[in-house]
mmCIF file of C-alpha atoms in Angstrom:
data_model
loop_
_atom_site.group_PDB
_atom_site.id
_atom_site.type_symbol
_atom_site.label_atom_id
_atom_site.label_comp_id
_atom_site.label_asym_id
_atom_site.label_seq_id
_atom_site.Cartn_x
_atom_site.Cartn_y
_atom_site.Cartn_z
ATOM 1 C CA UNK A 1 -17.070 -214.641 -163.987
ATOM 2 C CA UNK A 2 -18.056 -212.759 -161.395
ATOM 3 C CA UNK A 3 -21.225 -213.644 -158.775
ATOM 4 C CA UNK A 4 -23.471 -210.553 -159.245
ATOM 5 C CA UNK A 5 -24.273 -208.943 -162.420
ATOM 6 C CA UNK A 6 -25.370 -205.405 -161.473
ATOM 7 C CA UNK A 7 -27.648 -203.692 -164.284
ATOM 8 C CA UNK A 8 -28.188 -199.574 -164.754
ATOM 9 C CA UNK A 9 -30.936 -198.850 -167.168
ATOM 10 C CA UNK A 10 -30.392 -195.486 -167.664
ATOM 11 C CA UNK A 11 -32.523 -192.309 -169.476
ATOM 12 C CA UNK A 12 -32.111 -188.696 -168.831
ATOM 13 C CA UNK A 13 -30.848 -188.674 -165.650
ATOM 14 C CA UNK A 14 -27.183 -186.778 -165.463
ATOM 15 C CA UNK A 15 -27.755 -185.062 -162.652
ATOM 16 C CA UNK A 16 -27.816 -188.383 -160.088
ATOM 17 C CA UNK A 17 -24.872 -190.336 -162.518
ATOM 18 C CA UNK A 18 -22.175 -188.813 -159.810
ATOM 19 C CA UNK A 19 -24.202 -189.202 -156.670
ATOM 20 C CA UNK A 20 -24.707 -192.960 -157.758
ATOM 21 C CA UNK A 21 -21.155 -194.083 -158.647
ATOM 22 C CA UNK A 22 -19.850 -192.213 -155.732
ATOM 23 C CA UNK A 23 -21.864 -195.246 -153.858
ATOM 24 C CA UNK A 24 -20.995 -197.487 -156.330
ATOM 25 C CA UNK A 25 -17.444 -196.995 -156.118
ATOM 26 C CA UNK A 26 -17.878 -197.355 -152.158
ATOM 27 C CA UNK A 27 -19.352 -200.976 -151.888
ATOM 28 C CA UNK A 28 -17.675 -203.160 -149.831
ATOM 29 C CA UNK A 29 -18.401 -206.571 -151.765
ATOM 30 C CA UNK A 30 -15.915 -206.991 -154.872
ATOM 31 C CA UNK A 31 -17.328 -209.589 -156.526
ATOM 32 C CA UNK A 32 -19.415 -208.215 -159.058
ATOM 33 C CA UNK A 33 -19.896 -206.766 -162.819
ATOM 34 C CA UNK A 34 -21.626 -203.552 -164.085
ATOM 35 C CA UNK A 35 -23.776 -203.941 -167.251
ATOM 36 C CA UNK A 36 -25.170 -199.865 -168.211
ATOM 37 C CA UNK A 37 -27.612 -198.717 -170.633
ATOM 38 C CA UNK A 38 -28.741 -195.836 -171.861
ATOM 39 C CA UNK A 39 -31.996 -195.917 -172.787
ATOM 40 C CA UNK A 40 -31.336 -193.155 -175.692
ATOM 41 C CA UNK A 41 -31.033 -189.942 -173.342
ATOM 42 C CA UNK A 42 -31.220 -186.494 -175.049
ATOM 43 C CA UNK A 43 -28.562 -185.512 -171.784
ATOM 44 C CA UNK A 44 -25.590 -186.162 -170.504
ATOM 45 C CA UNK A 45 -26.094 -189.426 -168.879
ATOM 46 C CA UNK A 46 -24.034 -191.337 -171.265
ATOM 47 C CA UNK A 47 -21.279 -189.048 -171.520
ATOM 48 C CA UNK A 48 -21.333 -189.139 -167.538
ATOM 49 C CA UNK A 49 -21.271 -192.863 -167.365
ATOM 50 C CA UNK A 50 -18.820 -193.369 -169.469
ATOM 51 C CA UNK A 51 -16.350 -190.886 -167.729
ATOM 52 C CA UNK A 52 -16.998 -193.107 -164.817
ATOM 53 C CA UNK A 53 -16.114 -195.885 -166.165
ATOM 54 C CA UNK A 54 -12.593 -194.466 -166.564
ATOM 55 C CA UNK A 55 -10.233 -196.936 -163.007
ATOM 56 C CA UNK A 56 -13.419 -197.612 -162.065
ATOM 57 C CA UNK A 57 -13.082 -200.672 -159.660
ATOM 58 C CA UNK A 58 -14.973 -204.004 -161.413
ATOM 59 C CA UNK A 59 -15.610 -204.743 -165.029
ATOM 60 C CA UNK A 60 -17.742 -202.345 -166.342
ATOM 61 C CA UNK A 61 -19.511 -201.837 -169.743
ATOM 62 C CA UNK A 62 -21.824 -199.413 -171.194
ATOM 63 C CA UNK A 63 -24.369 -199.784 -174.390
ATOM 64 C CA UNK A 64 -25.662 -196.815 -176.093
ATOM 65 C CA UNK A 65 -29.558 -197.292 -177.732
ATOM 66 C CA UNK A 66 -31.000 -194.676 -180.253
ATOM 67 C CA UNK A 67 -34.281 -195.234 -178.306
ATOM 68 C CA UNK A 68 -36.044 -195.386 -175.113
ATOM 69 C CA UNK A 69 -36.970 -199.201 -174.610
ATOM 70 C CA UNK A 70 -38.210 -198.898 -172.073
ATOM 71 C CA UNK A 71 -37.727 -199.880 -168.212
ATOM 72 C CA UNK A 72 -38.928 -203.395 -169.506
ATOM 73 C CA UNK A 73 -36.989 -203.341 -172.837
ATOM 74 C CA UNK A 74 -33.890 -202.133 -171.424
ATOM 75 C CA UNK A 75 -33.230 -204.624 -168.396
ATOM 76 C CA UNK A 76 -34.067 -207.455 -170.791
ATOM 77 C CA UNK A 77 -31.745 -206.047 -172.890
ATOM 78 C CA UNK A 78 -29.261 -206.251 -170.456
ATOM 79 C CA UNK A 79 -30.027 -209.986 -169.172
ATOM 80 C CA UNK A 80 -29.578 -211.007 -173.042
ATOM 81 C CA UNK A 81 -26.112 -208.973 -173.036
ATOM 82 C CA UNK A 82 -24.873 -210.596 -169.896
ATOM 83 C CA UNK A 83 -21.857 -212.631 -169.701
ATOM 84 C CA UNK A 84 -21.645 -211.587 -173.567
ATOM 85 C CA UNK A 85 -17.811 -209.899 -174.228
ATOM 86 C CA UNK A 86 -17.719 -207.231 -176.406
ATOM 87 C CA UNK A 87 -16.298 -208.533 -179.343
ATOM 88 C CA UNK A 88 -19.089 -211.139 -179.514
ATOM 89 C CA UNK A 89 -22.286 -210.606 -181.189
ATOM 90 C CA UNK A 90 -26.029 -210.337 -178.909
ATOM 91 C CA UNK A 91 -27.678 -212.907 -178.266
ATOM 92 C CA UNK A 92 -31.169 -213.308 -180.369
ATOM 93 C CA UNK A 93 -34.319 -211.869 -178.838
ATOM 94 C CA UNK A 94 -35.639 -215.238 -177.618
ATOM 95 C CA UNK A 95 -32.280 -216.167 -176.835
ATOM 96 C CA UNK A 96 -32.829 -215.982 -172.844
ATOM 97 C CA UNK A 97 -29.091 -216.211 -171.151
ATOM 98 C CA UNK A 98 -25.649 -217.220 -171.801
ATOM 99 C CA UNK A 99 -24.111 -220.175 -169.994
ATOM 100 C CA UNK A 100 -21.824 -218.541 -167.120
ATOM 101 C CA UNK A 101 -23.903 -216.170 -166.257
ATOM 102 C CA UNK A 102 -23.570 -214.649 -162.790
ATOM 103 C CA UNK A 103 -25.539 -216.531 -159.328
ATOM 104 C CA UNK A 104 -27.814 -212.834 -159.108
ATOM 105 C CA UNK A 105 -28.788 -210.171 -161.326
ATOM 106 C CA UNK A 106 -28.803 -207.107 -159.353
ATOM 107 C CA UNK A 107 -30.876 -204.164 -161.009
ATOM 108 C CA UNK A 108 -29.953 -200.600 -160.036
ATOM 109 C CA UNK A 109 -32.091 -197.237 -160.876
ATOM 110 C CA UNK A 110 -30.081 -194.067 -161.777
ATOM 111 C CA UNK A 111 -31.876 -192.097 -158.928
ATOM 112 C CA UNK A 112 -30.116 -194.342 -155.810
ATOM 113 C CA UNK A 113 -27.406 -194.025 -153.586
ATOM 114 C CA UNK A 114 -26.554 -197.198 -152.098
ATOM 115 C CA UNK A 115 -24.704 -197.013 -148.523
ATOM 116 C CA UNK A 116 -21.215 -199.007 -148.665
ATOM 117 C CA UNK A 117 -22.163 -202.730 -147.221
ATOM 118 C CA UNK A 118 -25.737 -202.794 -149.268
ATOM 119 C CA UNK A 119 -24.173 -205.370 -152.409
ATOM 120 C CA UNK A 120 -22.615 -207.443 -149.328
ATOM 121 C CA UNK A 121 -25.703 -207.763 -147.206
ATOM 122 C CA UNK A 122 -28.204 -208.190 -149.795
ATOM 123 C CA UNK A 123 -25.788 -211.563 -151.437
ATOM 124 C CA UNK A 124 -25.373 -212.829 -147.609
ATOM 125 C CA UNK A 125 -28.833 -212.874 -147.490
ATOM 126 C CA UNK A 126 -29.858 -214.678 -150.447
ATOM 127 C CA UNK A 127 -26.927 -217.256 -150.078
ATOM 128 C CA UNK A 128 -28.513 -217.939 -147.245
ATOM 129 C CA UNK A 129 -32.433 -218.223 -147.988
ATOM 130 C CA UNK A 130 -31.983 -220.291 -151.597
ATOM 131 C CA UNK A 131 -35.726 -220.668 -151.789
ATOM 132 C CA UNK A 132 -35.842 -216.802 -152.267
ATOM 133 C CA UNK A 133 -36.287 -215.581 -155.707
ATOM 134 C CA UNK A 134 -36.032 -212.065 -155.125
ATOM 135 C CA UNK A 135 -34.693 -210.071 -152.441
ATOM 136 C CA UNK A 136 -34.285 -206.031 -151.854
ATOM 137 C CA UNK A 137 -33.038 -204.094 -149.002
ATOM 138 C CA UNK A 138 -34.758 -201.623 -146.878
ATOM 139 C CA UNK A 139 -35.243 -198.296 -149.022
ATOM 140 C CA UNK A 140 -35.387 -194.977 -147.799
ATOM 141 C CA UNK A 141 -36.311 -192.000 -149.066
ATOM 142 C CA UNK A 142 -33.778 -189.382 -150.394
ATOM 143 C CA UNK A 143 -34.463 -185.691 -150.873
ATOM 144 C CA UNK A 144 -32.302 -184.854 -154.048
ATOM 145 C CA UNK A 145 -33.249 -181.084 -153.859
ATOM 146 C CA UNK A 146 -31.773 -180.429 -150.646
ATOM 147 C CA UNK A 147 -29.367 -183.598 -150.948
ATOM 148 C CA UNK A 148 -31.104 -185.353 -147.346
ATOM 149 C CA UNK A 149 -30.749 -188.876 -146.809
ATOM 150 C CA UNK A 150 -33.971 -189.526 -144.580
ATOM 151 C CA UNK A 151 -34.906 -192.010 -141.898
ATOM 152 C CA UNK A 152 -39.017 -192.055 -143.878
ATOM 153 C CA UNK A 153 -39.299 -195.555 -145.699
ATOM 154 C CA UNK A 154 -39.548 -195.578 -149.463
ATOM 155 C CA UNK A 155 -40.302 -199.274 -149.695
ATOM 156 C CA UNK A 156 -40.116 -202.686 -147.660
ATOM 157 C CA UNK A 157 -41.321 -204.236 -150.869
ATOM 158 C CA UNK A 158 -44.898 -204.652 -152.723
ATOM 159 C CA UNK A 159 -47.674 -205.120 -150.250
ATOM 160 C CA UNK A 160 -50.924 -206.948 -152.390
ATOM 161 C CA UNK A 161 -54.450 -205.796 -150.509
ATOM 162 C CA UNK A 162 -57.032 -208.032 -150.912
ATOM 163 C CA UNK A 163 -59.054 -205.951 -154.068
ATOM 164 C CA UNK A 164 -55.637 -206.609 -155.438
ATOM 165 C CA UNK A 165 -54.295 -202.852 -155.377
ATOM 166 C CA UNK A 166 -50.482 -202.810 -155.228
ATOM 167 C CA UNK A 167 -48.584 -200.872 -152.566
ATOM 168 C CA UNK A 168 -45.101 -200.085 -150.893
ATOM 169 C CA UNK A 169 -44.517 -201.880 -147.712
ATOM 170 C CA UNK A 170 -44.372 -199.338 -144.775
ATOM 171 C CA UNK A 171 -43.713 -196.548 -146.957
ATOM 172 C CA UNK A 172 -43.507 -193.104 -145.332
ATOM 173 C CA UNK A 173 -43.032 -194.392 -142.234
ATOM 174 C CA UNK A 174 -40.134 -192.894 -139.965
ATOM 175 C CA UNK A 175 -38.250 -194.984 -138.592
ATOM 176 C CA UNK A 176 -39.735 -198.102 -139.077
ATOM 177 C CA UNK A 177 -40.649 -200.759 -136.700
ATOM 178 C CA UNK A 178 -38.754 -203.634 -137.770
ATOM 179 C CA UNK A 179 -40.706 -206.516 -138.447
ATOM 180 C CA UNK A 180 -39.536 -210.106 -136.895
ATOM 181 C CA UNK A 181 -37.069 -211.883 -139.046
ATOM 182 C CA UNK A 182 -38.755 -214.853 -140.720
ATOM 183 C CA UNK A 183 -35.558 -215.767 -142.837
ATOM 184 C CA UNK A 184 -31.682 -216.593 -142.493
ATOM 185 C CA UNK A 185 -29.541 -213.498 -143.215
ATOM 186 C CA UNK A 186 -31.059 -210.797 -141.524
ATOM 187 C CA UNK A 187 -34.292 -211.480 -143.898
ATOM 188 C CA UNK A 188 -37.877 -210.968 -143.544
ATOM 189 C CA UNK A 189 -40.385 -212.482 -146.301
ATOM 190 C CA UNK A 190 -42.867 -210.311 -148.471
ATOM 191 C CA UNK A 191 -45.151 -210.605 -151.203
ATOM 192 C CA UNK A 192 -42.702 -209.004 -154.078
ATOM 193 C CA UNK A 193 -39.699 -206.748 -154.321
ATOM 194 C CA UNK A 194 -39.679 -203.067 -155.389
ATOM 195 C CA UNK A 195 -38.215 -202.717 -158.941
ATOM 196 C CA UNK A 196 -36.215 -199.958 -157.816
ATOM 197 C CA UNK A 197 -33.228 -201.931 -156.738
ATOM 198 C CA UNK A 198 -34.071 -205.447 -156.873
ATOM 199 C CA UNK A 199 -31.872 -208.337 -156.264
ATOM 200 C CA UNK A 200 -33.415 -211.576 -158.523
ATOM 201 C CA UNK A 201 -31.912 -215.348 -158.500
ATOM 202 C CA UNK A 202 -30.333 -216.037 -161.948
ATOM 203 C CA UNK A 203 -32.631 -219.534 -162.083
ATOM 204 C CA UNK A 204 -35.340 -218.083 -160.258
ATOM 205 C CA UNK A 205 -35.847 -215.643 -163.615
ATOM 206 C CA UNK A 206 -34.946 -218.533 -165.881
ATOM 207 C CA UNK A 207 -37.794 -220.581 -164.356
ATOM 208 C CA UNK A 208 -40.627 -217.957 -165.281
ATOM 209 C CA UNK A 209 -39.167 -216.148 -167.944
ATOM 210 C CA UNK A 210 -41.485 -216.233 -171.386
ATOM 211 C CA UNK A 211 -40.102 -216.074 -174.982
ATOM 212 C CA UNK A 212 -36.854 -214.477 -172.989
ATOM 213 C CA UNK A 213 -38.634 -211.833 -171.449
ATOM 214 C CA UNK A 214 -37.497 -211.154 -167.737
ATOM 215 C CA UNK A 215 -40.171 -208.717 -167.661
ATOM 216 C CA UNK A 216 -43.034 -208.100 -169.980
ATOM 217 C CA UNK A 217 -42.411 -205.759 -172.764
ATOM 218 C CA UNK A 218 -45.858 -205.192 -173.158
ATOM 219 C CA UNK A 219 -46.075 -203.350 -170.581
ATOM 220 C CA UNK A 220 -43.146 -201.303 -171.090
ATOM 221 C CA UNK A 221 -42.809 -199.073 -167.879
ATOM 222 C CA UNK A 222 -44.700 -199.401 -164.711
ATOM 223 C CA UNK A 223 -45.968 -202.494 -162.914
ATOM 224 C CA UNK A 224 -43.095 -204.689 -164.650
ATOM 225 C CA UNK A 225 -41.834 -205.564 -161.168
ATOM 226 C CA UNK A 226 -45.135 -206.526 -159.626
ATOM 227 C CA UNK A 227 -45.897 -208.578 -162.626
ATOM 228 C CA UNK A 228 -43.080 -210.597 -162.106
ATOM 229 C CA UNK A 229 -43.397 -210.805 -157.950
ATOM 230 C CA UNK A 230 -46.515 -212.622 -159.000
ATOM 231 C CA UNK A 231 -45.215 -214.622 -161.655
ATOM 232 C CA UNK A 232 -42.374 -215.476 -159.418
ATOM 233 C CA UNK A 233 -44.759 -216.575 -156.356
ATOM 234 C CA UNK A 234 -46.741 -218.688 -158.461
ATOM 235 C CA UNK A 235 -43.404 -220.558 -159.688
ATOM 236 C CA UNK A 236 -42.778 -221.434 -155.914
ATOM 237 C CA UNK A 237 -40.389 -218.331 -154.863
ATOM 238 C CA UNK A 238 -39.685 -216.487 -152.130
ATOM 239 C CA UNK A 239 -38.841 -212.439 -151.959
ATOM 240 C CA UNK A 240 -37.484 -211.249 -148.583
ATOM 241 C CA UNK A 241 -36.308 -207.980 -147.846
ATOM 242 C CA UNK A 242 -32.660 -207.438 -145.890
ATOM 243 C CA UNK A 243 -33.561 -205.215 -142.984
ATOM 244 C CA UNK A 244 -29.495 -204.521 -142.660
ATOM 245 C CA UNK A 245 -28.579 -203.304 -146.332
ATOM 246 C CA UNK A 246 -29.909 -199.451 -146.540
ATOM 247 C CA UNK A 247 -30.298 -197.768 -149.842
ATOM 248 C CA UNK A 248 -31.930 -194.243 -150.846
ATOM 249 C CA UNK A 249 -34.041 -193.627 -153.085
ATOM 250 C CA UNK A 250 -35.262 -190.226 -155.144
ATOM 251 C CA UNK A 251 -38.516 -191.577 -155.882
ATOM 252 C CA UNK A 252 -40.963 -190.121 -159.365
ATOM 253 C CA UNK A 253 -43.920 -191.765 -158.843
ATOM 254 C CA UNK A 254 -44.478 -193.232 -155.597
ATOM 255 C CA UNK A 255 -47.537 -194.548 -154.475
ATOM 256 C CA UNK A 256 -50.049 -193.212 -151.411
ATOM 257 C CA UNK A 257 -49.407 -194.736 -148.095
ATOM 258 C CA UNK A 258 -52.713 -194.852 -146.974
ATOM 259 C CA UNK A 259 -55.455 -197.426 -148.198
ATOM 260 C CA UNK A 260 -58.679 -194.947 -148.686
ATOM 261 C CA UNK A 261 -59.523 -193.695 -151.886
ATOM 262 C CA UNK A 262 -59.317 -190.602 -151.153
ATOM 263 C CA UNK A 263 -55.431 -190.562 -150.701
ATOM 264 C CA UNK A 264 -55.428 -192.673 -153.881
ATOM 265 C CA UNK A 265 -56.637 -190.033 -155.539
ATOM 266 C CA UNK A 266 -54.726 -187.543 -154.017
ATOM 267 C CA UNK A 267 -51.517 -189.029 -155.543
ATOM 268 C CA UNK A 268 -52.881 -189.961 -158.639
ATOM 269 C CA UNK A 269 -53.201 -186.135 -159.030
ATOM 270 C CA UNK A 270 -49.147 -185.801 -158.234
ATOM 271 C CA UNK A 271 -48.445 -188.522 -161.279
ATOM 272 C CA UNK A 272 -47.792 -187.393 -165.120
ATOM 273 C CA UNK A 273 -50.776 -188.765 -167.741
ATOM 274 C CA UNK A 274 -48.030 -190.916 -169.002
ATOM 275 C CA UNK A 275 -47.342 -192.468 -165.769
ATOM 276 C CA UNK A 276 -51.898 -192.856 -165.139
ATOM 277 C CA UNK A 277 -52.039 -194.524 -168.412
ATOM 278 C CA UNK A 278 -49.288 -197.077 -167.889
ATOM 279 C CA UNK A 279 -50.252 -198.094 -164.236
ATOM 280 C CA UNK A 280 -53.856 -198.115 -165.755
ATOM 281 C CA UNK A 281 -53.620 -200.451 -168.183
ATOM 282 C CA UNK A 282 -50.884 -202.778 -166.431
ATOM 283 C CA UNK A 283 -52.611 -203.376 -163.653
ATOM 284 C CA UNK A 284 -55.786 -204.684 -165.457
ATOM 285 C CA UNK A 285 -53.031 -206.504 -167.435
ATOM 286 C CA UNK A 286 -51.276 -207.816 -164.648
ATOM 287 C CA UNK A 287 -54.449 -208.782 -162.932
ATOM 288 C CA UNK A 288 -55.970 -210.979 -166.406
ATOM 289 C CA UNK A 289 -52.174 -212.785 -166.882
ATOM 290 C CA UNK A 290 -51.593 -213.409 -162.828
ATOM 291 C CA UNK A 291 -54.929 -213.892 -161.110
ATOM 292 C CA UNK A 292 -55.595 -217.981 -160.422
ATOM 293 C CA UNK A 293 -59.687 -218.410 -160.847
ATOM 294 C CA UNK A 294 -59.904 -220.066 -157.122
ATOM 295 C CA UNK A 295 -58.661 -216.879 -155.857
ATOM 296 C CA UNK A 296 -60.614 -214.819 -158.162
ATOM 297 C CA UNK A 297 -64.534 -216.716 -156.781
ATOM 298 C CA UNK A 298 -62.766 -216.397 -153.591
ATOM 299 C CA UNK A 299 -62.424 -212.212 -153.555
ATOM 300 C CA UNK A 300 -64.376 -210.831 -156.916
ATOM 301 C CA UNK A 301 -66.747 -208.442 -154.647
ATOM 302 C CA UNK A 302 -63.072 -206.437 -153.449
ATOM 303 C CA UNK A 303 -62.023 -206.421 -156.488
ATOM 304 C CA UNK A 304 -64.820 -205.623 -159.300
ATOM 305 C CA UNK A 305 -65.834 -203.018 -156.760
ATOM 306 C CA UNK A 306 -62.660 -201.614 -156.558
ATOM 307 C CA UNK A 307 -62.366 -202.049 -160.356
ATOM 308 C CA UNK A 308 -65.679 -200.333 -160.825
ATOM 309 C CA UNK A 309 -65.064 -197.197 -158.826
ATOM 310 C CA UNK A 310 -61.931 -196.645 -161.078
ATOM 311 C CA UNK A 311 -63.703 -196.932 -163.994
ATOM 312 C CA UNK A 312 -66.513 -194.085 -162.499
ATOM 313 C CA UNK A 313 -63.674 -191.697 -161.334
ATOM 314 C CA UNK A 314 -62.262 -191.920 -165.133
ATOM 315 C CA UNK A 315 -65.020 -191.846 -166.994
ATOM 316 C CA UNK A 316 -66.031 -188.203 -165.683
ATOM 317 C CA UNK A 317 -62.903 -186.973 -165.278
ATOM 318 C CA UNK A 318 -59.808 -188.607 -167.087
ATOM 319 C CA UNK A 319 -60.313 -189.968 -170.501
ATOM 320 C CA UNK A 320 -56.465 -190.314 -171.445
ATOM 321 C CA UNK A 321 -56.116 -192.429 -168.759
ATOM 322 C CA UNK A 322 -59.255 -194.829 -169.813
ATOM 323 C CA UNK A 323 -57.855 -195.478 -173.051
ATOM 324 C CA UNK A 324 -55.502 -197.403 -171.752
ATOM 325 C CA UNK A 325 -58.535 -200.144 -171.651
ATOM 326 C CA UNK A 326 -58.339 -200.103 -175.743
ATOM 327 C CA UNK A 327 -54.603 -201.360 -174.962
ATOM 328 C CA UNK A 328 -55.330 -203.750 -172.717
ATOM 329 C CA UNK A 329 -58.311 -205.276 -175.142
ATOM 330 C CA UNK A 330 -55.553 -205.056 -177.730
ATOM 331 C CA UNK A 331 -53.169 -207.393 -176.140
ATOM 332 C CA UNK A 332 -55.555 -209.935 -174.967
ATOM 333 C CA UNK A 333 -54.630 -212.642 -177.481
ATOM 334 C CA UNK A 334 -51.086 -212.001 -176.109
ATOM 335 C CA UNK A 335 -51.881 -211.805 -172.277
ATOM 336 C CA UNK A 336 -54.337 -215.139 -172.589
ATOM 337 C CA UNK A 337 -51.005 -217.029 -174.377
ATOM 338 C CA UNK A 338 -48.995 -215.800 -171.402
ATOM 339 C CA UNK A 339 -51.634 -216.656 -168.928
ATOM 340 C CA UNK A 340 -51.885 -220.202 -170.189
ATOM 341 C CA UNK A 341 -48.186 -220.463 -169.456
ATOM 342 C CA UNK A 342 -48.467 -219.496 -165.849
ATOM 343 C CA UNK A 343 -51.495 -221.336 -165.156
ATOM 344 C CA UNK A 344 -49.543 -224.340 -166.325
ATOM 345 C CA UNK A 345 -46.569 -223.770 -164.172
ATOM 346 C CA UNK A 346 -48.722 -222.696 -161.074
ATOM 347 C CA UNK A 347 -46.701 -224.719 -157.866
ATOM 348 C CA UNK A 348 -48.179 -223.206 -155.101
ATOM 349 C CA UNK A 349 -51.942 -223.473 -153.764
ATOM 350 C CA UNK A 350 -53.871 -221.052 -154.660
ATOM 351 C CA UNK A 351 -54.824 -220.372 -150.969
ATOM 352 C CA UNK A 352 -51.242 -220.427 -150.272
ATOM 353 C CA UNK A 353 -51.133 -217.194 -152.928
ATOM 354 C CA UNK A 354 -54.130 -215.770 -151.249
ATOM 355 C CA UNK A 355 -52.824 -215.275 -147.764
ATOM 356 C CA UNK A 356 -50.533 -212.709 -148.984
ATOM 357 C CA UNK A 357 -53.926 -210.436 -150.085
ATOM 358 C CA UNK A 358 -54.650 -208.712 -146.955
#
């Protein structure tokens, strides 16, 4: 059994598969396991993976779906499959995990390249904060185009303002003051981790998970990892970031690194309707399921204004992207069961949760 269970959720992306296992390959710390998934690419990326696979230097295993899941369906997928041999059947839907599952479950995006120590530092560190739930290293941003491994910061991890928008950490930033450790292991704390290469706590998840969901499904692609930052603050866990592991990261849909609306906006503008819609609607979703009502009397003026100015910019000019409030009306019934959980389970004051809304 080995201590990290690394997951690839994969989907259309053959052109980064050698890039990736070249750094994969390259990792310094042994003990681990490599779960893949292809999330029903119309490419090569399966094809790719699998010819990796081929002396490649842990236990490795790849699972073909007919369908995209999802970013949320697939890495649940791969927390029921962990730990599972091949010759045994999957686990049920609501099945959660195996006994002897691994100490972390390390998620990995198909657009990274992860320098050689980044596995080692990013254990070392949460072996030796074990109040941290979560846990990421210090990603920078990677030009795939020209093939340029940057110095600009992708993410520190999630940064939560106080209207309750949702940002990277220090992104686009060169070289990037670092911040004063405030944990063991080379560690500072944040809010949340990025989910583009998260590190979680195998009983961290198990202590918020819901009906075996690591992340919603509902949501099914964008927001998934802030949802769970919250629910896994709530719960009474930690996230730190490793300021020593370095990773790089070919990022889709980043987010602005200013504050104003204007450069909001602006980057909205740089973001498929598919990827509006989704952020849309999760956010308000994230925001009903997540938000404790002390916090809520505490800072409603930020955020209904913030809300409201949304809703103005929409209504006059993107109408695709407001009928993502239909699908957030739609799973209410769903999101108030799942709220009623977490409210439940709350172990942390909710002015403790409020000092990280700046």
């Amino acid at each position: 059994m080995s201590k990290l269970s690394v997951h690839l959720v994969a989907w259309n992306g053959a052109k980064y598969i050698p890039y990736l296992f070249e750094s994969l390959r390259a990792q310094t710390y042994k003990d681990w396991e490599l779960l893949a998934i292809d999330n029903g690419s119309k490419d090569e990326t399966a094809d790719l993976i699998e010819q990796e696979f081929k002396n490649f230097p842990v236990p490795a295993r790849l699972i073909r779906n007919k369908e995209n899941n999802g970013f949320a369906g697939g890495h649940n997928q791969a927390v029921r499959e962990m730990r599972v041999p091949p010759t045994l059947p999957p686990p049920t839907s609501g099945g959660g995990m195996r006994r002897g599952a691994p100490e972390y479950i390390q998620l990995l995006n198909q657009d990274m390249y992860l320098a050689p120590d980044y596995f080692e530092r990013v254990v070392a560190m949460m072996d030796a904060n074990p109040e941290a739930g979560a846990g990421q290293g210090m990603l920078l941003k990677w030009d795939f185009n020209t093939n340029t491994y940057t110095d600009v910061v992708d993410t520190m991890g999630l940064k939560v303002l106080r209207n309750r928008r949702v940002v990277d950490w220090k992104t686009g930033e060169h070289n990037a003051p670092q911040p004063p450790l405030t944990l063991r292991g080379g560690g500072v704390e944040v809010f949340g981790v990025s989910g583009a290469l998260p590190i979680y706590r195998r009983k961290a998840i198990e202590d918020v998970m819901f009906e075996g969901q690591m992340f919603d499904e509902d949501l099914f692609s964008y927001k998934e990892d802030v949802d769970l930052a919250f629910r896994l603050r709530s719960a009474g866990w930690k996230a730190c970031v490793s300021l020593e592991a370095r990773a790089w990261h070919d990022r889709t849909a980043a987010g602005p690194r200013e504050k104003s609306d204007r450069s909001m906006l602006k980057n909205r503008k740089t973001k498929s309707a598919f990827v509006n819609y989704h952020s849309y609607k999760n956010h308000l979703t994230v925001l009903l399921k997540n938000e404790h009502r002390a916090n809520f009397a505490k800072d409603w003026p930020w955020i209904c204004f913030y809300e409201l100015k949304k809703l103005f910019y929409l209504a006059l000019f993107d109408w695709s992207t407001l009928k993502g409030l239909k699908e957030v009306k739609k799973l209410w019934p769903q999101t108030k069961k799942k709220r009623n959980v977490i409210m439940k389970n709350y172990k942390v004051k909710p002015e403790e949760m409020r000092a990280w809304f700046v």
